[in-house]
Amino acid sequence: MCDSPSSSSSNLDSCHISVMPDEVVEWVMETSPLVIVDGTYGGGGHARRLLERLPSGEGHVIGLDRDPAVSQRVEGEEATNPSFDSRLTVFLASYEQTPKALARLNLEQADALVLDLGLSSDQLADRNRGFSFTQDGPLDLRFDPENGTPANRWLAQHDEKQIADAIYQYGEERFSRRIARAIVARARERRPVESVNDLVEICRRCVPRSRNHDIHPATRTFQALRIAVNDELGILERTLADAPRWIAAGGRLAVISFHSLEDRIVKTAFRDDDAWDVLTKKPLRPSELEIANNPRSRSAKMRVAQRR
């Protein structure tokens, strides 16, 4: 794991390894797009590979990311790197704001949109964000720590049923009610869940040890709260519904998901919307070599559709 950005000597560093970069380039560049939106810019790995494949001096890659640390890093790169590619523009925004980003550049539509859902390694490494349950810190879980409600406050604002329902729906955690009951009990004792360790301790007590020891007892609960706090599934659903208006005819949408809830939404949207021709009848998976080099890619699924 890379060092926490908060303690790194340079805010230009990113330790994130983009997932399925060869597949993204192959499927996106097949139609020779000139305007490409990387809706989850992160460490910029996909964007750099796509820029390399654009015709020399032509085209534009628009990066979007909700994390201010990403924008700060790109601004630093632009200011200090003489070879920074002027065909790249990165905005601090959710990918559902793609139309606004296009308008800022006087563009009406994109030729391709890439979404690599989930967390980046940089976010996991920042102990001030609470994404990793292996390091203590504030239980925040927001992609944008300057907006929205942090997870510890979200828990304080919701009752036991609402918490249990969210953990079950978004984390598919069978022991959601037991976890929610313990969270509310702590609050009644005036010891509300504030930190990563507070929640990890509850999950350890409430989730029986699994035969599959690879799954930490807090995994599903942290996933659920992160999805709830950031409205991840809502943003994905709205984006998939509206994307046919943003992507030009013949353009492509590639989505990489990391759990069944996201993949189900993508599969259903592609199948049920007549605006799309589904190009991947079954999701693409990372190669064994990629999984060996980047274990976090092992659960990735990529689906691609083309605008009619």
PDB file of C-alpha atoms in Angstrom:
ATOM      1  CA  MET A   1       0.000   0.000   0.000  1.00  0.00           C
ATOM      2  CA  CYS A   2       1.238   3.500  -0.772  1.00  0.00           C
ATOM      3  CA  ASP A   3       1.781   6.118   1.860  1.00  0.00           C
ATOM      4  CA  SER A   4      -1.087   8.302   2.964  1.00  0.00           C
ATOM      5  CA  PRO A   5      -1.378  11.425   0.785  1.00  0.00           C
ATOM      6  CA  SER A   6      -1.604  13.450   3.972  1.00  0.00           C
ATOM      7  CA  SER A   7       1.930  12.395   4.895  1.00  0.00           C
ATOM      8  CA  SER A   8       3.439  12.144   1.430  1.00  0.00           C
ATOM      9  CA  SER A   9       6.262  14.479   0.497  1.00  0.00           C
ATOM     10  CA  SER A  10       4.531  15.370  -2.760  1.00  0.00           C
ATOM     11  CA  ASN A  11       0.899  15.870  -3.593  1.00  0.00           C
ATOM     12  CA  LEU A  12       1.709  14.951  -7.200  1.00  0.00           C
ATOM     13  CA  ASP A  13       2.141  11.275  -6.357  1.00  0.00           C
ATOM     14  CA  SER A  14      -0.543   8.685  -7.046  1.00  0.00           C
ATOM     15  CA  CYS A  15      -0.192   5.030  -6.142  1.00  0.00           C
ATOM     16  CA  HIS A  16      -3.401   3.984  -7.912  1.00  0.00           C
ATOM     17  CA  ILE A  17      -3.117   1.315 -10.612  1.00  0.00           C
ATOM     18  CA  SER A  18      -5.877   1.581 -13.203  1.00  0.00           C
ATOM     19  CA  VAL A  19      -7.863  -1.593 -13.772  1.00  0.00           C
ATOM     20  CA  MET A  20      -8.142  -3.266 -17.190  1.00  0.00           C
ATOM     21  CA  PRO A  21      -6.328  -0.462 -19.069  1.00  0.00           C
ATOM     22  CA  ASP A  22      -5.643  -2.570 -22.173  1.00  0.00           C
ATOM     23  CA  GLU A  23      -9.299  -3.549 -22.464  1.00  0.00           C
ATOM     24  CA  VAL A  24     -10.455   0.055 -21.993  1.00  0.00           C
ATOM     25  CA  VAL A  25      -8.139   1.303 -24.738  1.00  0.00           C
ATOM     26  CA  GLU A  26      -9.049  -1.531 -27.104  1.00  0.00           C
ATOM     27  CA  TRP A  27     -12.818  -1.138 -26.805  1.00  0.00           C
ATOM     28  CA  VAL A  28     -12.965   2.658 -26.583  1.00  0.00           C
ATOM     29  CA  MET A  29     -10.469   3.517 -29.335  1.00  0.00           C
ATOM     30  CA  GLU A  30     -11.921   1.069 -31.862  1.00  0.00           C
ATOM     31  CA  THR A  31     -14.304   3.778 -33.134  1.00  0.00           C
ATOM     32  CA  SER A  32     -11.558   6.472 -33.317  1.00  0.00           C
ATOM     33  CA  PRO A  33     -13.110   8.906 -30.814  1.00  0.00           C
ATOM     34  CA  LEU A  34     -11.800  12.454 -30.505  1.00  0.00           C
ATOM     35  CA  VAL A  35     -13.664  13.613 -27.381  1.00  0.00           C
ATOM     36  CA  ILE A  36     -13.375  11.156 -24.491  1.00  0.00           C
ATOM     37  CA  VAL A  37     -14.708  11.627 -20.958  1.00  0.00           C
ATOM     38  CA  ASP A  38     -12.943   9.787 -18.134  1.00  0.00           C
ATOM     39  CA  GLY A  39     -15.687  10.148 -15.553  1.00  0.00           C
ATOM     40  CA  THR A  40     -13.645   8.714 -12.674  1.00  0.00           C
ATOM     41  CA  TYR A  41     -10.219  10.233 -13.318  1.00  0.00           C
ATOM     42  CA  GLY A  42      -8.502   9.139 -10.075  1.00  0.00           C
ATOM     43  CA  GLY A  43      -4.803   8.588 -10.711  1.00  0.00           C
ATOM     44  CA  GLY A  44      -5.234   9.352 -14.417  1.00  0.00           C
ATOM     45  CA  GLY A  45      -4.075   5.973 -15.688  1.00  0.00           C
ATOM     46  CA  HIS A  46      -6.891   5.411 -18.168  1.00  0.00           C
ATOM     47  CA  ALA A  47      -6.775   9.026 -19.349  1.00  0.00           C
ATOM     48  CA  ARG A  48      -3.036   8.870 -20.083  1.00  0.00           C
ATOM     49  CA  ARG A  49      -3.396   5.671 -22.078  1.00  0.00           C
ATOM     50  CA  LEU A  50      -6.275   7.145 -24.089  1.00  0.00           C
ATOM     51  CA  LEU A  51      -4.351  10.372 -24.761  1.00  0.00           C
ATOM     52  CA  GLU A  52      -1.470   8.306 -26.163  1.00  0.00           C
ATOM     53  CA  ARG A  53      -3.830   6.770 -28.711  1.00  0.00           C
ATOM     54  CA  LEU A  54      -5.385  10.012 -29.938  1.00  0.00           C
ATOM     55  CA  PRO A  55      -4.022  11.452 -33.200  1.00  0.00           C
ATOM     56  CA  SER A  56      -1.069  13.766 -32.576  1.00  0.00           C
ATOM     57  CA  GLY A  57      -2.265  17.233 -31.603  1.00  0.00           C
ATOM     58  CA  GLU A  58      -5.930  16.270 -31.923  1.00  0.00           C
ATOM     59  CA  GLY A  59      -8.785  15.352 -29.639  1.00  0.00           C
ATOM     60  CA  HIS A  60      -9.520  16.003 -25.986  1.00  0.00           C
ATOM     61  CA  VAL A  61      -9.794  13.926 -22.827  1.00  0.00           C
ATOM     62  CA  ILE A  62     -12.030  15.366 -20.111  1.00  0.00           C
ATOM     63  CA  GLY A  63     -11.447  14.038 -16.625  1.00  0.00           C
ATOM     64  CA  LEU A  64     -14.026  14.271 -13.834  1.00  0.00           C
ATOM     65  CA  ASP A  65     -13.525  13.363 -10.190  1.00  0.00           C
ATOM     66  CA  ARG A  66     -15.346  14.248  -6.954  1.00  0.00           C
ATOM     67  CA  ASP A  67     -12.155  14.186  -4.879  1.00  0.00           C
ATOM     68  CA  PRO A  68     -10.493  17.625  -4.431  1.00  0.00           C
ATOM     69  CA  ALA A  69      -7.139  15.881  -3.912  1.00  0.00           C
ATOM     70  CA  VAL A  70      -7.287  14.750  -7.549  1.00  0.00           C
ATOM     71  CA  SER A  71      -7.844  18.282  -8.849  1.00  0.00           C
ATOM     72  CA  GLN A  72      -5.031  19.615  -6.666  1.00  0.00           C
ATOM     73  CA  ARG A  73      -2.658  16.962  -7.959  1.00  0.00           C
ATOM     74  CA  VAL A  74      -3.508  17.685 -11.604  1.00  0.00           C
ATOM     75  CA  GLU A  75      -3.123  21.434 -11.065  1.00  0.00           C
ATOM     76  CA  GLY A  76       0.304  20.767  -9.574  1.00  0.00           C
ATOM     77  CA  GLU A  77       1.266  18.586 -12.531  1.00  0.00           C
ATOM     78  CA  GLU A  78       0.128  21.252 -14.983  1.00  0.00           C
ATOM     79  CA  ALA A  79       2.142  23.943 -13.177  1.00  0.00           C
ATOM     80  CA  THR A  80       5.367  21.953 -12.826  1.00  0.00           C
ATOM     81  CA  ASN A  81       5.467  19.593 -15.802  1.00  0.00           C
ATOM     82  CA  PRO A  82       6.485  21.292 -19.087  1.00  0.00           C
ATOM     83  CA  SER A  83       5.265  18.277 -21.051  1.00  0.00           C
ATOM     84  CA  PHE A  84       1.764  18.310 -19.537  1.00  0.00           C
ATOM     85  CA  ASP A  85      -0.666  17.414 -22.334  1.00  0.00           C
ATOM     86  CA  SER A  86      -2.904  20.407 -23.104  1.00  0.00           C
ATOM     87  CA  ARG A  87      -5.500  18.022 -24.542  1.00  0.00           C
ATOM     88  CA  LEU A  88      -6.385  16.991 -20.971  1.00  0.00           C
ATOM     89  CA  THR A  89      -8.808  19.000 -18.825  1.00  0.00           C
ATOM     90  CA  VAL A  90      -9.824  17.787 -15.348  1.00  0.00           C
ATOM     91  CA  PHE A  91     -12.840  19.119 -13.451  1.00  0.00           C
ATOM     92  CA  LEU A  92     -13.804  18.700  -9.795  1.00  0.00           C
ATOM     93  CA  ALA A  93     -17.223  17.135 -10.368  1.00  0.00           C
ATOM     94  CA  SER A  94     -19.217  13.916 -10.415  1.00  0.00           C
ATOM     95  CA  TYR A  95     -19.474  12.077 -13.714  1.00  0.00           C
ATOM     96  CA  GLU A  96     -23.198  12.815 -13.801  1.00  0.00           C
ATOM     97  CA  GLN A  97     -22.136  16.433 -14.466  1.00  0.00           C
ATOM     98  CA  THR A  98     -20.583  15.472 -17.796  1.00  0.00           C
ATOM     99  CA  PRO A  99     -22.899  17.843 -19.775  1.00  0.00           C
ATOM    100  CA  LYS A 100     -21.638  20.835 -17.765  1.00  0.00           C
ATOM    101  CA  ALA A 101     -18.036  19.828 -18.370  1.00  0.00           C
ATOM    102  CA  LEU A 102     -18.674  19.496 -22.107  1.00  0.00           C
ATOM    103  CA  ALA A 103     -20.374  22.889 -22.167  1.00  0.00           C
ATOM    104  CA  ARG A 104     -17.392  24.508 -20.419  1.00  0.00           C
ATOM    105  CA  LEU A 105     -15.295  23.408 -23.395  1.00  0.00           C
ATOM    106  CA  ASN A 106     -17.965  24.427 -25.943  1.00  0.00           C
ATOM    107  CA  LEU A 107     -18.666  20.815 -26.809  1.00  0.00           C
ATOM    108  CA  GLU A 108     -22.118  19.284 -27.245  1.00  0.00           C
ATOM    109  CA  GLN A 109     -21.370  15.558 -27.030  1.00  0.00           C
ATOM    110  CA  ALA A 110     -18.592  13.122 -26.287  1.00  0.00           C
ATOM    111  CA  ASP A 111     -17.486  10.225 -28.480  1.00  0.00           C
ATOM    112  CA  ALA A 112     -16.808   7.979 -25.486  1.00  0.00           C
ATOM    113  CA  LEU A 113     -17.343   7.810 -21.737  1.00  0.00           C
ATOM    114  CA  VAL A 114     -15.312   5.619 -19.362  1.00  0.00           C
ATOM    115  CA  LEU A 115     -16.384   4.905 -15.773  1.00  0.00           C
ATOM    116  CA  ASP A 116     -14.113   2.992 -13.389  1.00  0.00           C
ATOM    117  CA  LEU A 117     -16.338   2.757 -10.330  1.00  0.00           C
ATOM    118  CA  GLY A 118     -15.330   2.338  -6.706  1.00  0.00           C
ATOM    119  CA  LEU A 119     -12.366   3.508  -4.678  1.00  0.00           C
ATOM    120  CA  SER A 120      -8.870   4.450  -5.733  1.00  0.00           C
ATOM    121  CA  SER A 121      -5.794   3.225  -3.893  1.00  0.00           C
ATOM    122  CA  ASP A 122      -5.001   6.845  -3.039  1.00  0.00           C
ATOM    123  CA  GLN A 123      -8.284   7.183  -1.147  1.00  0.00           C
ATOM    124  CA  LEU A 124      -7.740   3.882   0.665  1.00  0.00           C
ATOM    125  CA  ALA A 125      -4.287   5.053   1.743  1.00  0.00           C
ATOM    126  CA  ASP A 126      -5.498   8.334   3.254  1.00  0.00           C
ATOM    127  CA  ARG A 127      -6.172   7.554   6.919  1.00  0.00           C
ATOM    128  CA  ASN A 128      -8.083  10.823   7.317  1.00  0.00           C
ATOM    129  CA  ARG A 129     -10.860   9.600   5.027  1.00  0.00           C
ATOM    130  CA  GLY A 130     -11.804   6.353   6.775  1.00  0.00           C
ATOM    131  CA  PHE A 131     -12.050   4.206   3.630  1.00  0.00           C
ATOM    132  CA  SER A 132      -9.703   1.518   4.921  1.00  0.00           C
ATOM    133  CA  PHE A 133     -10.718  -0.358   8.044  1.00  0.00           C
ATOM    134  CA  THR A 134      -7.088  -1.378   8.651  1.00  0.00           C
ATOM    135  CA  GLN A 135      -6.104   2.118   9.854  1.00  0.00           C
ATOM    136  CA  ASP A 136      -7.918   4.173  12.456  1.00  0.00           C
ATOM    137  CA  GLY A 137      -9.146   7.656  11.685  1.00  0.00           C
ATOM    138  CA  PRO A 138     -12.373   9.645  11.371  1.00  0.00           C
ATOM    139  CA  LEU A 139     -15.252   7.630   9.895  1.00  0.00           C
ATOM    140  CA  ASP A 140     -15.820   9.977   6.957  1.00  0.00           C
ATOM    141  CA  LEU A 141     -16.151   7.900   3.747  1.00  0.00           C
ATOM    142  CA  ARG A 142     -16.960  10.877   1.498  1.00  0.00           C
ATOM    143  CA  PHE A 143     -15.338  11.091  -1.923  1.00  0.00           C
ATOM    144  CA  ASP A 144     -15.548  14.867  -1.551  1.00  0.00           C
ATOM    145  CA  PRO A 145     -14.663  15.691   2.079  1.00  0.00           C
ATOM    146  CA  GLU A 146     -15.727  19.292   1.534  1.00  0.00           C
ATOM    147  CA  ASN A 147     -19.368  18.493   0.788  1.00  0.00           C
ATOM    148  CA  GLY A 148     -22.068  16.141   2.007  1.00  0.00           C
ATOM    149  CA  THR A 149     -22.483  14.277   5.279  1.00  0.00           C
ATOM    150  CA  PRO A 150     -19.645  12.185   6.769  1.00  0.00           C
ATOM    151  CA  ALA A 151     -20.519   8.602   7.680  1.00  0.00           C
ATOM    152  CA  ASN A 152     -20.299   9.113  11.461  1.00  0.00           C
ATOM    153  CA  ARG A 153     -22.810  11.955  11.257  1.00  0.00           C
ATOM    154  CA  TRP A 154     -24.963   9.948   8.825  1.00  0.00           C
ATOM    155  CA  LEU A 155     -25.206   7.187  11.435  1.00  0.00           C
ATOM    156  CA  ALA A 156     -26.223   9.719  14.087  1.00  0.00           C
ATOM    157  CA  GLN A 157     -28.989  11.081  11.832  1.00  0.00           C
ATOM    158  CA  HIS A 158     -30.654   7.738  11.039  1.00  0.00           C
ATOM    159  CA  ASP A 159     -32.569   5.284  13.183  1.00  0.00           C
ATOM    160  CA  GLU A 160     -31.859   1.593  13.683  1.00  0.00           C
ATOM    161  CA  LYS A 161     -34.110   0.386  10.855  1.00  0.00           C
ATOM    162  CA  GLN A 162     -32.709   2.871   8.348  1.00  0.00           C
ATOM    163  CA  ILE A 163     -29.138   1.912   9.231  1.00  0.00           C
ATOM    164  CA  ALA A 164     -29.912  -1.810   9.048  1.00  0.00           C
ATOM    165  CA  ASP A 165     -31.708  -1.433   5.723  1.00  0.00           C
ATOM    166  CA  ALA A 166     -28.796   0.499   4.201  1.00  0.00           C
ATOM    167  CA  ILE A 167     -26.209  -2.030   5.383  1.00  0.00           C
ATOM    168  CA  TYR A 168     -28.316  -4.896   4.032  1.00  0.00           C
ATOM    169  CA  GLN A 169     -29.255  -3.253   0.735  1.00  0.00           C
ATOM    170  CA  TYR A 170     -25.877  -1.748  -0.173  1.00  0.00           C
ATOM    171  CA  GLY A 171     -23.564  -4.193   1.562  1.00  0.00           C
ATOM    172  CA  GLU A 172     -25.622  -7.387   1.317  1.00  0.00           C
ATOM    173  CA  GLU A 173     -24.625  -7.994   4.935  1.00  0.00           C
ATOM    174  CA  ARG A 174     -26.722 -10.742   6.549  1.00  0.00           C
ATOM    175  CA  PHE A 175     -26.026  -9.426  10.053  1.00  0.00           C
ATOM    176  CA  SER A 176     -27.095  -5.864   9.276  1.00  0.00           C
ATOM    177  CA  ARG A 177     -29.742  -5.687  12.007  1.00  0.00           C
ATOM    178  CA  ARG A 178     -27.324  -6.890  14.646  1.00  0.00           C
ATOM    179  CA  ILE A 179     -24.769  -4.261  13.547  1.00  0.00           C
ATOM    180  CA  ALA A 180     -27.364  -1.467  13.464  1.00  0.00           C
ATOM    181  CA  ARG A 181     -28.591  -2.426  16.928  1.00  0.00           C
ATOM    182  CA  ALA A 182     -25.049  -2.159  18.314  1.00  0.00           C
ATOM    183  CA  ILE A 183     -24.468   1.199  16.630  1.00  0.00           C
ATOM    184  CA  VAL A 184     -27.641   2.663  18.121  1.00  0.00           C
ATOM    185  CA  ALA A 185     -26.865   1.148  21.536  1.00  0.00           C
ATOM    186  CA  ARG A 186     -23.516   2.944  21.600  1.00  0.00           C
ATOM    187  CA  ALA A 187     -25.218   6.222  20.736  1.00  0.00           C
ATOM    188  CA  ARG A 188     -27.671   5.771  23.628  1.00  0.00           C
ATOM    189  CA  GLU A 189     -24.695   5.258  25.934  1.00  0.00           C
ATOM    190  CA  ARG A 190     -23.319   8.577  24.671  1.00  0.00           C
ATOM    191  CA  ARG A 191     -20.495   6.760  22.911  1.00  0.00           C
ATOM    192  CA  PRO A 192     -21.514   7.316  19.286  1.00  0.00           C
ATOM    193  CA  VAL A 193     -19.555   5.703  16.473  1.00  0.00           C
ATOM    194  CA  GLU A 194     -17.034   8.350  15.435  1.00  0.00           C
ATOM    195  CA  SER A 195     -13.963   6.519  14.172  1.00  0.00           C
ATOM    196  CA  VAL A 196     -12.996   3.634  11.922  1.00  0.00           C
ATOM    197  CA  ASN A 197     -12.030   1.509  14.919  1.00  0.00           C
ATOM    198  CA  ASP A 198     -15.385   2.155  16.605  1.00  0.00           C
ATOM    199  CA  LEU A 199     -17.219   0.597  13.668  1.00  0.00           C
ATOM    200  CA  VAL A 200     -14.672  -2.176  13.106  1.00  0.00           C
ATOM    201  CA  GLU A 201     -15.054  -3.220  16.755  1.00  0.00           C
ATOM    202  CA  ILE A 202     -18.838  -3.504  16.334  1.00  0.00           C
ATOM    203  CA  CYS A 203     -18.509  -5.517  13.120  1.00  0.00           C
ATOM    204  CA  ARG A 204     -16.048  -7.907  14.731  1.00  0.00           C
ATOM    205  CA  ARG A 205     -18.524  -8.570  17.541  1.00  0.00           C
ATOM    206  CA  CYS A 206     -21.611  -8.855  15.341  1.00  0.00           C
ATOM    207  CA  VAL A 207     -20.365 -10.775  12.300  1.00  0.00           C
ATOM    208  CA  PRO A 208     -19.402 -14.408  12.971  1.00  0.00           C
ATOM    209  CA  ARG A 209     -16.022 -15.500  11.685  1.00  0.00           C
ATOM    210  CA  SER A 210     -16.407 -16.640   8.088  1.00  0.00           C
ATOM    211  CA  ARG A 211     -14.965 -19.781   6.581  1.00  0.00           C
ATOM    212  CA  ASN A 212     -13.595 -17.456   3.940  1.00  0.00           C
ATOM    213  CA  HIS A 213     -11.049 -15.666   6.086  1.00  0.00           C
ATOM    214  CA  ASP A 214     -10.193 -13.309   3.224  1.00  0.00           C
ATOM    215  CA  ILE A 215     -13.333 -11.284   3.942  1.00  0.00           C
ATOM    216  CA  HIS A 216     -12.912  -8.890   6.839  1.00  0.00           C
ATOM    217  CA  PRO A 217     -16.059  -8.721   9.021  1.00  0.00           C
ATOM    218  CA  ALA A 218     -16.314  -4.970   8.364  1.00  0.00           C
ATOM    219  CA  THR A 219     -16.007  -5.176   4.561  1.00  0.00           C
ATOM    220  CA  ARG A 220     -19.699  -5.183   3.648  1.00  0.00           C
ATOM    221  CA  THR A 221     -20.680  -2.576   6.248  1.00  0.00           C
ATOM    222  CA  PHE A 222     -18.019  -0.106   5.133  1.00  0.00           C
ATOM    223  CA  GLN A 223     -19.028  -0.638   1.513  1.00  0.00           C
ATOM    224  CA  ALA A 224     -22.670   0.004   2.382  1.00  0.00           C
ATOM    225  CA  LEU A 225     -22.011   3.209   4.291  1.00  0.00           C
ATOM    226  CA  ARG A 226     -19.692   4.503   1.574  1.00  0.00           C
ATOM    227  CA  ILE A 227     -22.371   3.902  -1.058  1.00  0.00           C
ATOM    228  CA  ALA A 228     -25.043   5.576   1.094  1.00  0.00           C
ATOM    229  CA  VAL A 229     -22.939   8.615   1.999  1.00  0.00           C
ATOM    230  CA  ASN A 230     -21.881   9.251  -1.607  1.00  0.00           C
ATOM    231  CA  ASP A 231     -25.181   8.273  -3.291  1.00  0.00           C
ATOM    232  CA  GLU A 232     -23.103   6.070  -5.576  1.00  0.00           C
ATOM    233  CA  LEU A 233     -25.896   3.916  -6.978  1.00  0.00           C
ATOM    234  CA  GLY A 234     -28.224   6.875  -7.476  1.00  0.00           C
ATOM    235  CA  ILE A 235     -25.574   8.749  -9.448  1.00  0.00           C
ATOM    236  CA  LEU A 236     -24.840   5.650 -11.537  1.00  0.00           C
ATOM    237  CA  GLU A 237     -28.528   5.081 -12.339  1.00  0.00           C
ATOM    238  CA  ARG A 238     -29.102   8.723 -13.300  1.00  0.00           C
ATOM    239  CA  THR A 239     -25.974   8.780 -15.442  1.00  0.00           C
ATOM    240  CA  LEU A 240     -26.874   5.627 -17.349  1.00  0.00           C
ATOM    241  CA  ALA A 241     -30.372   6.993 -17.998  1.00  0.00           C
ATOM    242  CA  ASP A 242     -29.075  10.343 -19.297  1.00  0.00           C
ATOM    243  CA  ALA A 243     -25.850   9.271 -21.037  1.00  0.00           C
ATOM    244  CA  PRO A 244     -27.470   8.618 -24.450  1.00  0.00           C
ATOM    245  CA  ARG A 245     -27.959  12.383 -24.718  1.00  0.00           C
ATOM    246  CA  TRP A 246     -24.285  13.070 -23.987  1.00  0.00           C
ATOM    247  CA  ILE A 247     -22.717  10.497 -26.275  1.00  0.00           C
ATOM    248  CA  ALA A 248     -22.743  10.902 -30.037  1.00  0.00           C
ATOM    249  CA  ALA A 249     -24.193   8.213 -32.297  1.00  0.00           C
ATOM    250  CA  GLY A 250     -21.627   5.443 -32.648  1.00  0.00           C
ATOM    251  CA  GLY A 251     -19.905   6.486 -29.433  1.00  0.00           C
ATOM    252  CA  ARG A 252     -19.175   4.043 -26.644  1.00  0.00           C
ATOM    253  CA  LEU A 253     -19.732   3.776 -22.906  1.00  0.00           C
ATOM    254  CA  ALA A 254     -17.415   1.477 -20.937  1.00  0.00           C
ATOM    255  CA  VAL A 255     -18.157   0.787 -17.265  1.00  0.00           C
ATOM    256  CA  ILE A 256     -15.943  -1.125 -14.837  1.00  0.00           C
ATOM    257  CA  SER A 257     -17.758  -2.234 -11.681  1.00  0.00           C
ATOM    258  CA  PHE A 258     -16.518  -4.042  -8.593  1.00  0.00           C
ATOM    259  CA  HIS A 259     -19.572  -5.524  -6.920  1.00  0.00           C
ATOM    260  CA  SER A 260     -22.845  -7.112  -7.947  1.00  0.00           C
ATOM    261  CA  LEU A 261     -25.035  -4.095  -7.152  1.00  0.00           C
ATOM    262  CA  GLU A 262     -23.195  -1.860  -9.626  1.00  0.00           C
ATOM    263  CA  ASP A 263     -22.874  -4.561 -12.274  1.00  0.00           C
ATOM    264  CA  ARG A 264     -26.588  -5.355 -12.082  1.00  0.00           C
ATOM    265  CA  ILE A 265     -27.485  -1.695 -12.639  1.00  0.00           C
ATOM    266  CA  VAL A 266     -25.161  -1.445 -15.661  1.00  0.00           C
ATOM    267  CA  LYS A 267     -26.351  -4.723 -17.175  1.00  0.00           C
ATOM    268  CA  THR A 268     -30.015  -3.750 -16.791  1.00  0.00           C
ATOM    269  CA  ALA A 269     -29.549  -0.230 -18.191  1.00  0.00           C
ATOM    270  CA  PHE A 270     -27.703  -1.482 -21.261  1.00  0.00           C
ATOM    271  CA  ARG A 271     -30.246  -4.240 -21.861  1.00  0.00           C
ATOM    272  CA  ASP A 272     -33.418  -2.219 -21.348  1.00  0.00           C
ATOM    273  CA  ASP A 273     -32.504   1.064 -23.083  1.00  0.00           C
ATOM    274  CA  ASP A 274     -33.041   0.989 -26.843  1.00  0.00           C
ATOM    275  CA  ALA A 275     -30.376   3.687 -27.248  1.00  0.00           C
ATOM    276  CA  TRP A 276     -27.638   1.088 -26.674  1.00  0.00           C
ATOM    277  CA  ASP A 277     -26.213  -1.795 -28.622  1.00  0.00           C
ATOM    278  CA  VAL A 278     -24.606  -4.098 -26.065  1.00  0.00           C
ATOM    279  CA  LEU A 279     -21.123  -5.121 -27.247  1.00  0.00           C
ATOM    280  CA  THR A 280     -20.214  -7.365 -24.313  1.00  0.00           C
ATOM    281  CA  LYS A 281     -22.853 -10.055 -23.860  1.00  0.00           C
ATOM    282  CA  LYS A 282     -20.895 -11.244 -20.839  1.00  0.00           C
ATOM    283  CA  PRO A 283     -18.739  -8.902 -18.767  1.00  0.00           C
ATOM    284  CA  LEU A 284     -15.028  -8.745 -19.528  1.00  0.00           C
ATOM    285  CA  ARG A 285     -12.735  -9.790 -16.688  1.00  0.00           C
ATOM    286  CA  PRO A 286      -9.102  -8.918 -15.933  1.00  0.00           C
ATOM    287  CA  SER A 287      -6.442 -11.372 -17.034  1.00  0.00           C
ATOM    288  CA  GLU A 288      -4.724 -13.688 -14.576  1.00  0.00           C
ATOM    289  CA  LEU A 289      -1.529 -11.679 -15.094  1.00  0.00           C
ATOM    290  CA  GLU A 290      -3.267  -8.421 -14.190  1.00  0.00           C
ATOM    291  CA  ILE A 291      -4.813  -9.959 -11.062  1.00  0.00           C
ATOM    292  CA  ALA A 292      -1.379 -11.229 -10.027  1.00  0.00           C
ATOM    293  CA  ASN A 293       0.136  -7.757 -10.498  1.00  0.00           C
ATOM    294  CA  ASN A 294      -2.844  -5.852  -9.096  1.00  0.00           C
ATOM    295  CA  PRO A 295      -4.939  -7.998  -6.696  1.00  0.00           C
ATOM    296  CA  ARG A 296      -7.533  -5.223  -6.320  1.00  0.00           C
ATOM    297  CA  SER A 297      -8.584  -5.885  -9.921  1.00  0.00           C
ATOM    298  CA  ARG A 298      -9.813  -9.408  -9.164  1.00  0.00           C
ATOM    299  CA  SER A 299     -13.487  -8.496  -8.742  1.00  0.00           C
ATOM    300  CA  ALA A 300     -13.646  -6.117 -11.716  1.00  0.00           C
ATOM    301  CA  LYS A 301     -16.224  -6.556 -14.472  1.00  0.00           C
ATOM    302  CA  MET A 302     -16.309  -4.383 -17.576  1.00  0.00           C
ATOM    303  CA  ARG A 303     -19.330  -3.888 -19.821  1.00  0.00           C
ATOM    304  CA  VAL A 304     -19.365  -1.885 -23.046  1.00  0.00           C
ATOM    305  CA  ALA A 305     -22.250  -0.511 -25.106  1.00  0.00           C
ATOM    306  CA  GLN A 306     -22.417   1.586 -28.259  1.00  0.00           C
ATOM    307  CA  ARG A 307     -24.788   4.474 -28.879  1.00  0.00           C
ATOM    308  CA  ARG A 308     -27.202   3.777 -31.735  1.00  0.00           C
TER     309      ARG A 308
END
